[in-house]
Amino acid sequence: MLLDLSLDEINEYVVSLGWPKFRGKQLFDAILNGKQLAKVTNLPEKLKKDVEKDEPNFEITKKLVAKDGTTKYVFKMKDGNLVESVLMKYVYGLTLCVSTQVGCRMGCKFCASTLNGLVRNLSAGEILQQVVLANRDQNGSLKKRAITNIVLMGMGEPFDNYDEVTKFLKLVTNKDGFNISQRNITISTCGIEPMIYKLADDGFSVNLTISLHATSDEKRKKIMPIANAFSIEKILKACNYYFEKTGRRIGFEYTLIEGENDSFQEADKLANLLKGMPCHVNVISLNPVKERSLKGTDQKKAYAFVKHLNEKGISATKRRTMGDDVGGACGQLRSSLLEGS
Ligand code: SAH
């Protein structure tokens, strides 16, 4: 598909079809602006026919705007699968949370994305298409971007689709393309430890966030099956390596689950684990997923947990829950449009 290609590759492609090179740039601009080829007027009909089979393969099928302005986009792909992106409005700009897989096979006990397992990986172009369409919908263009930040925190585990995800990173940071700085991109992982080293060794310097959610391996195993494969100690070691290589402060997600991980004792343990590490902890209260029995910690207690961490010298903030009234909050993205979602 055309969005899998860089400008140079598109140029090569149109030349190989017998067209002059400048047509490549016109085609590239059209698809990155989210235009449907049928509606593009500056390209010959014959060229459009030549590349028709490679046209980006999905559109926005549903758009839900929450009370706080958070917007959930649902995309229907050619094979009938659905993926979602969530757009969040901050004072500094628009952040798009993109999906990297249809479904997920990580099996975290609190997350809706994993309920049907992994359906398939998204290609780099399919991840990019979410950015293209949301940008267009927010009245942005390739030259004048509306989307300023990207987080790979939607459906799927980015490190379970490493090759396509890193190809997407190259495309979206390319100066011919959206030219988004790596500083404005965040990858979130449940902790596939070897891939943290690989990302650093492959020369990337995006922000890295670890979904930690527990302070001991024993407790973590109960809610996150990946903890059976990689210990917290190993993950933290990899994070230190990532920091040394990139200079980027590490993020940790800590989702508060009532009665499970939200006591002051747990806050103390968390502070001990992260002591001395250049990091920031994002605390969030668990968002409800109706198939799951786990409950989120109430606001007051969540703020007290954060305060306790701060008093122990840990940089931590409570993240606002955004978009939960449209099923767009963390852990609520799913691969099928179930009743009421
Ligand atoms: N697979 C990646 C990215 C997707 S999940 C990862 O695990 O990091 C994005 C974040 O939402 C993760 O921190 C995840 O643990 C969290 N999350 C999942 N379900 C949630 C829920 N019900 N409430 C709050 N956060 C949730």
Short mmCIF file of C-alpha atoms and ligand atoms in Angstrom, two decimals, residues 97-101 104 106 108-113 152-160 187-192 209-213 220 224 226 252-257 282 284-289 292 294 296 319 321 329-333, ligand 1:
data_model
loop_
_atom_site.label_atom_id
_atom_site.label_comp_id
_atom_site.label_asym_id
_atom_site.label_seq_id
_atom_site.Cartn_x
_atom_site.Cartn_y
_atom_site.Cartn_z
CA CYS A 97 -3.20 7.72 20.33
CA VAL A 98 -2.83 5.11 17.58
CA SER A 99 -3.38 1.36 17.46
CA THR A 100 -0.59 -0.94 16.33
CA GLN A 101 -2.48 -4.26 16.12
CA CYS A 104 -3.72 -7.99 21.30
CA MET A 106 -0.76 -9.91 25.84
CA CYS A 108 -3.66 -8.11 30.57
CA LYS A 109 -6.54 -8.78 32.91
CA PHE A 110 -7.85 -5.20 32.94
CA CYS A 111 -7.78 -4.36 29.24
CA ALA A 112 -10.55 -4.61 26.63
CA SER A 113 -8.17 -4.77 23.67
CA LEU A 152 1.52 4.33 20.47
CA MET A 153 -0.84 3.40 23.25
CA GLY A 154 -3.95 2.32 21.41
CA MET A 155 -4.95 -1.24 20.74
CA GLY A 156 -2.07 -3.71 20.56
CA GLU A 157 1.42 -4.18 21.93
CA PRO A 158 3.87 -2.14 19.80
CA PHE A 159 6.82 -4.42 20.59
CA ASP A 160 4.83 -7.46 19.42
CA ILE A 187 5.85 4.13 22.70
CA SER A 188 4.09 2.28 25.50
CA THR A 189 4.90 -1.35 26.24
CA CYS A 190 3.79 -3.95 28.72
CA GLY A 191 7.51 -4.76 29.05
CA ILE A 192 8.92 -6.98 26.31
CA THR A 209 6.71 4.25 28.73
CA ILE A 210 6.41 1.01 30.65
CA SER A 211 3.04 -0.29 31.82
CA LEU A 212 4.10 -1.40 35.28
CA HIS A 213 0.91 -1.55 37.38
CA ARG A 220 2.27 -8.37 38.38
CA MET A 224 -0.16 -9.22 33.34
CA ILE A 226 3.97 -10.99 30.27
CA PHE A 252 5.82 4.43 33.93
CA GLU A 253 2.11 3.81 33.79
CA TYR A 254 0.57 2.77 37.06
CA THR A 255 -3.11 1.95 36.90
CA LEU A 256 -4.77 1.92 40.30
CA ILE A 257 -6.99 -1.08 40.94
CA ASN A 282 1.64 8.47 35.29
CA ILE A 284 -4.41 6.55 36.38
CA SER A 285 -7.43 5.01 37.93
CA LEU A 286 -8.58 1.86 36.17
CA ASN A 287 -11.23 2.54 33.56
CA PRO A 288 -14.14 0.16 33.62
CA VAL A 289 -14.26 -2.69 31.10
CA ARG A 292 -13.85 -7.50 33.80
CA LEU A 294 -11.69 -5.19 38.54
CA GLY A 296 -10.75 1.57 39.70
CA ARG A 319 -3.54 11.54 34.56
CA THR A 321 -9.29 10.25 32.44
CA ALA A 329 -10.12 5.87 27.59
CA CYS A 330 -7.07 3.67 28.27
CA GLY A 331 -7.88 0.01 28.08
CA GLN A 332 -11.31 0.55 26.54
CA LEU A 333 -10.32 0.15 22.90
N1 SAH B 1 0.33 -2.64 24.95
C1 SAH B 1 0.85 -1.37 25.34
C2 SAH B 1 0.04 -0.19 24.88
C3 SAH B 1 -1.46 -0.26 24.97
S1 SAH B 1 -2.29 -0.03 26.46
C4 SAH B 1 1.08 -1.33 26.84
O1 SAH B 1 0.76 -2.30 27.50
O2 SAH B 1 1.63 -0.36 27.33
C5 SAH B 1 -2.09 1.63 26.96
C6 SAH B 1 -2.11 1.77 28.48
O3 SAH B 1 -3.44 1.60 29.01
C7 SAH B 1 -1.25 0.76 29.19
O4 SAH B 1 -0.54 1.37 30.21
C8 SAH B 1 -2.30 -0.19 29.74
O5 SAH B 1 -1.79 -0.97 30.79
C9 SAH B 1 -3.38 0.76 30.15
N2 SAH B 1 -4.67 0.16 30.40
C10 SAH B 1 -5.17 -0.97 29.88
N3 SAH B 1 -6.42 -1.20 30.34
C11 SAH B 1 -6.71 -0.19 31.18
C12 SAH B 1 -7.85 0.15 31.94
N4 SAH B 1 -8.94 -0.61 31.95
N5 SAH B 1 -7.81 1.28 32.68
C13 SAH B 1 -6.71 2.08 32.67
N6 SAH B 1 -5.61 1.81 31.95
C14 SAH B 1 -5.61 0.69 31.22
#
